[in-house]
Short mmCIF file of C-alpha atoms in Angstrom, two decimals:
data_model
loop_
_atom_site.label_atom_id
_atom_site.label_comp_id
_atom_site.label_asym_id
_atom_site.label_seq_id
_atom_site.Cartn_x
_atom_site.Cartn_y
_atom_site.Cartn_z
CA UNK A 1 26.77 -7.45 2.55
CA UNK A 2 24.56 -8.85 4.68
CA UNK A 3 20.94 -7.32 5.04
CA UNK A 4 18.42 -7.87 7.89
CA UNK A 5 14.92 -7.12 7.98
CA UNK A 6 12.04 -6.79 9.86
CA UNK A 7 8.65 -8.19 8.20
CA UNK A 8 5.63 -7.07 9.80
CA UNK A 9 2.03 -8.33 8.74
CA UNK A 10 -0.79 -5.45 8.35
CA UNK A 11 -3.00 -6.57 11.35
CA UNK A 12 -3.73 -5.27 14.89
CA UNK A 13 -1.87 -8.81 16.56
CA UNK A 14 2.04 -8.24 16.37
CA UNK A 15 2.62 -10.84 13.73
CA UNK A 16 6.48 -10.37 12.10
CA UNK A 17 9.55 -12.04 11.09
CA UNK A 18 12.94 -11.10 10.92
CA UNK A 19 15.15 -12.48 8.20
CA UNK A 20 18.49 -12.27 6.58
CA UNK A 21 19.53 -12.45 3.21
CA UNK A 22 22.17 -10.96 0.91
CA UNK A 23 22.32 -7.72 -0.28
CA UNK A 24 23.27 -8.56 -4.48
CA UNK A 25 19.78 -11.19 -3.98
CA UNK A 26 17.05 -10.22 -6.36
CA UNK A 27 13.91 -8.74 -5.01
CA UNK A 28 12.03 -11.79 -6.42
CA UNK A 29 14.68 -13.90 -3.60
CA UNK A 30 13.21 -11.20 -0.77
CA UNK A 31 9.58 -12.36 -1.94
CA UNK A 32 10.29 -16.09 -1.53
CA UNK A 33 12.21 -15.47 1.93
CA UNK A 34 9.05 -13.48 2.81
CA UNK A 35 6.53 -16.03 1.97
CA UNK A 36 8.84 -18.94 2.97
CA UNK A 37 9.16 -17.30 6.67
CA UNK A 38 5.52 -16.74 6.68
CA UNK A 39 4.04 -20.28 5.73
CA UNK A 40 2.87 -19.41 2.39
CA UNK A 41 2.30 -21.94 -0.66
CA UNK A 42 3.63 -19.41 -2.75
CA UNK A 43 0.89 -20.41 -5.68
CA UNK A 44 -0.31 -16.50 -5.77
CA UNK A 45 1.76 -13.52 -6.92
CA UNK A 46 3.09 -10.52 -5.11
CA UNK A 47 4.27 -6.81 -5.35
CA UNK A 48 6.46 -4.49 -4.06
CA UNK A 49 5.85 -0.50 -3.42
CA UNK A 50 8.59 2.16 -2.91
CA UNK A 51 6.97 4.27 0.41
CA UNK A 52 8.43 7.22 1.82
CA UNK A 53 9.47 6.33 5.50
CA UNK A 54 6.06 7.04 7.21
CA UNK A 55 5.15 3.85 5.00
CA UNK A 56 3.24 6.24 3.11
CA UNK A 57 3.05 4.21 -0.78
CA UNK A 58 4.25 5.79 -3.52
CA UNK A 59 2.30 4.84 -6.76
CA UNK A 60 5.85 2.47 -8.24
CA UNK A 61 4.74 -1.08 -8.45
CA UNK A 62 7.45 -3.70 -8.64
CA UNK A 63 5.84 -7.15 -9.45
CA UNK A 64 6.69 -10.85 -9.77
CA UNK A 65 5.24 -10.86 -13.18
CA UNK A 66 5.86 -8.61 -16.16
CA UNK A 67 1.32 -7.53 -16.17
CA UNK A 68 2.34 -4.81 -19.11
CA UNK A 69 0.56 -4.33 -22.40
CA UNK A 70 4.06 -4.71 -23.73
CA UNK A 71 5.85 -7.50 -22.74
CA UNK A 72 9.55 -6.91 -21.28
CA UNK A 73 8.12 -3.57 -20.57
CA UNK A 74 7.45 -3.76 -17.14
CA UNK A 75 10.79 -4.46 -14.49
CA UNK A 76 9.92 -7.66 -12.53
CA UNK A 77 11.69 -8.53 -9.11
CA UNK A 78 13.83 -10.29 -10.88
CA UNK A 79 15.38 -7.22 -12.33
CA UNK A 80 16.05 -5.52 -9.74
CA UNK A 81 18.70 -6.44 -6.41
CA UNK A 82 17.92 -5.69 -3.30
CA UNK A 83 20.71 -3.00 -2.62
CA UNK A 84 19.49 -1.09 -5.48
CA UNK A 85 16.33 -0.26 -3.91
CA UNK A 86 17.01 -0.51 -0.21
CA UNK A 87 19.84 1.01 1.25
CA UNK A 88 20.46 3.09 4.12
CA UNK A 89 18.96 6.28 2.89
CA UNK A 90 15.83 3.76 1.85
CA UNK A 91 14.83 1.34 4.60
CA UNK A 92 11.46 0.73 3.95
CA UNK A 93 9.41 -0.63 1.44
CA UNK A 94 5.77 -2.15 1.12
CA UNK A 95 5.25 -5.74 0.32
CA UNK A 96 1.70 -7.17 -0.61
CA UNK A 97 0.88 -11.30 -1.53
CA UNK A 98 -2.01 -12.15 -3.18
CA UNK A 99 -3.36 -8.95 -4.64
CA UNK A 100 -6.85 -10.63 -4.24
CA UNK A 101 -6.60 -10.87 -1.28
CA UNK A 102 -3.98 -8.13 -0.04
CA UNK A 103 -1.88 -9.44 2.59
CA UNK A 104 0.36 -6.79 3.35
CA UNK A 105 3.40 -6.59 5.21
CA UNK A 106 5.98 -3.52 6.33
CA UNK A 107 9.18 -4.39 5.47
CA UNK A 108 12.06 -2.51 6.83
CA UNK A 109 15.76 -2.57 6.38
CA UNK A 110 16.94 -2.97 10.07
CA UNK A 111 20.96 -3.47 9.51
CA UNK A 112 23.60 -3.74 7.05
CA UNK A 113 26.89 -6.29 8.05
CA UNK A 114 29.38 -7.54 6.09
CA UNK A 115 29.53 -10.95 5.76
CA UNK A 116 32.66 -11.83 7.57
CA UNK A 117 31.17 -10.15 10.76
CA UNK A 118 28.00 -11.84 10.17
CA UNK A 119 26.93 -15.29 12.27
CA UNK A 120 24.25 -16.12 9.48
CA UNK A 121 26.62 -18.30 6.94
CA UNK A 122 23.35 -20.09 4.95
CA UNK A 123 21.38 -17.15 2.99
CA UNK A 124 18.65 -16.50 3.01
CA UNK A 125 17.69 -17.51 6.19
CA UNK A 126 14.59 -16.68 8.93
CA UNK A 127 16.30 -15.51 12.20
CA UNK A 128 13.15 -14.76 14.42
CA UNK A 129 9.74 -15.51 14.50
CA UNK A 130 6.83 -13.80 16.44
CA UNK A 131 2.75 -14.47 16.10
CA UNK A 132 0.70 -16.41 14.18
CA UNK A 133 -0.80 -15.84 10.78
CA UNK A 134 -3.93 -15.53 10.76
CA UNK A 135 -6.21 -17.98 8.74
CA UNK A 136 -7.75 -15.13 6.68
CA UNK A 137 -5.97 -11.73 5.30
CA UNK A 138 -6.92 -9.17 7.86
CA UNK A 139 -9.24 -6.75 6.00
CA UNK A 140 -8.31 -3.42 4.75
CA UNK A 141 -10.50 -0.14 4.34
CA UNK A 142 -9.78 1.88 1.60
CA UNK A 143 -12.26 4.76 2.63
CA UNK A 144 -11.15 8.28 2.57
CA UNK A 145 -10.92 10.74 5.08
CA UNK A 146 -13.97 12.88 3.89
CA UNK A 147 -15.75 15.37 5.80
CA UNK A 148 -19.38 14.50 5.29
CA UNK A 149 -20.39 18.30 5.53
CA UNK A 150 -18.70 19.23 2.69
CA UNK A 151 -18.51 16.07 0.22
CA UNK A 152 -16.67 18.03 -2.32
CA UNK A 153 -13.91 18.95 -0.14
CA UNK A 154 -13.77 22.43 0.14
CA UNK A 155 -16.19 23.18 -2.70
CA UNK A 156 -17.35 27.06 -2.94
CA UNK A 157 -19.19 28.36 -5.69
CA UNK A 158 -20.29 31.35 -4.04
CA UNK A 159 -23.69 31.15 -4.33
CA UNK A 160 -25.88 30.92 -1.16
CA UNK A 161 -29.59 29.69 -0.85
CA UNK A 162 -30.72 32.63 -1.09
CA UNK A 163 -29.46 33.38 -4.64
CA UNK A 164 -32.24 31.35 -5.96
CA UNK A 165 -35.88 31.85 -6.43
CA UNK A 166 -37.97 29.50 -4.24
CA UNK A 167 -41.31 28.69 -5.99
CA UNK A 168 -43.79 30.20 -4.87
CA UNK A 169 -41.88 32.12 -2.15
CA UNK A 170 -39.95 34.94 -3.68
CA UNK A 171 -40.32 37.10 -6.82
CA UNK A 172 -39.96 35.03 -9.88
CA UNK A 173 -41.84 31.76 -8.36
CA UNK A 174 -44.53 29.89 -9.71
CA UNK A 175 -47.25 32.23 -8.12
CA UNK A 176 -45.99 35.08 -10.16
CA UNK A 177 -47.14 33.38 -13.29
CA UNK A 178 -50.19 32.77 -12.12
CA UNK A 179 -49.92 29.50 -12.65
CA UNK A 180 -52.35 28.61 -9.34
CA UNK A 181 -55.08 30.64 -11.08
CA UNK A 182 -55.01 28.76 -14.12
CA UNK A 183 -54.93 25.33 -12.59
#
C-alpha cells in the first residue's frame, strides 16, 4: 500500500509538505522523506510521539537512536514499519528534528492506495510543497496553564487568616508576653 501524508511544521506561517511513501517502509525511511522534503542536512537526530488525534502527545518516544541505559533496549525507527503504527484508526503522529532545537512537525496519515491505483511509481517521493522553512526553529513555550491566584492549583487546607495569631494583634501575640515592656 501506498501511504500519503501531510507534514506540517509547528509555526504560525503554513509551512507543509505532502509526501508518499510505502506502507512496509520503516519509520526511520518516514524520517529521511521528512527531512529530505524539508531541506534538512540530516546531521541531527529525530523522534517520533504516538498523540491521540487532537495531536495531544502521549509520553511513547520512538527515536533514531537506541539513547537506553541498556543497549538493544530501546525500539529505534528502524524497528518499527510504518503500517504498524499508522493506520486508519491512527492517522496522526508527532515528529520532532533536532531535539536541541525542537523542530516539530504534525504528521498525518491523509490516504491509503494500493499501489496499482497509485500514479507515484518511485517511493518515497515529495508530491507537494508549500512555504518556506524558516532559518531558525520557531520557538516553543512550554509554560503551563496556571492560575496565578491559586499557584497550587486548587490547594485548600482549610485554614483561613484568621486561624492564626497576628503579633501583637490578637490574643497570643507578642504583646501578651510582655515582651514590649521588657525591651
Amino acid at each position: 500500500m501506498v501511504y500519503k501524508f501531510r507534514v506540517i511544521l509547528d509555526t504560525e506561517e503554513d509551512v507543509l509538505r505532502d509526501i508518499a511513501i510505502k506502507d512496509s517502509d520503516s519509520l526511520e525511511d518516514l524520517h529521511n522523506t521528512i527531512i529530505n522534503a524539508f531541506g534538512f542536512d540530516g546531521s541531527e537526530g529525530g523522534s517520533f510521539f504516538l498523540c491521540e488525534d487532537n495531536w495531544e502527545q502521549l509520553d511513547e518516544e520512538i527515536a533514531l537512536f537506541d539513547m537506553g541505559d541498556v543497549p538493544g533496549e530501546q525500539k529505534t525507527m528502524a524497528d518499527f514499519a510504518i503500517k504498524d503504527l499508522l493506520h486508519e484508526d491512527q492517522t496522526k503522529i508527532l515528529y520532532i528534528y533536532d531535539p536541541f532545537v525542537n523542530w516539530t512537525f504534525f504528521v498525518e496519515l491523509a490516504s491509503i492506495e494500493s499501489e496499482e491505483d497509485s500514479s507515484e511509481k518511485e517511493l518515497p517521493t515529495l508530491l507537494f510543497a508549500h512555504g518556506v522553512l524558516p532559518d531558525e526553529a520557531p520557538e516553543k513555550s512550554f509554560a503551563l496553564d496556571v492560575n496565578n491566584d491559586d499557584i497550587f492549583g486548587e490547594f485548600d487546607d482549610d485554614y483561613d487568616d484568621d486561624d492564626y495569631g497576628y503579633f501583637g494583634e490578637e490574643e497570643g501575640g507578642y504583646d501578651d508576653y510582655g515582651y514590649d515592656a521588657m525591651y
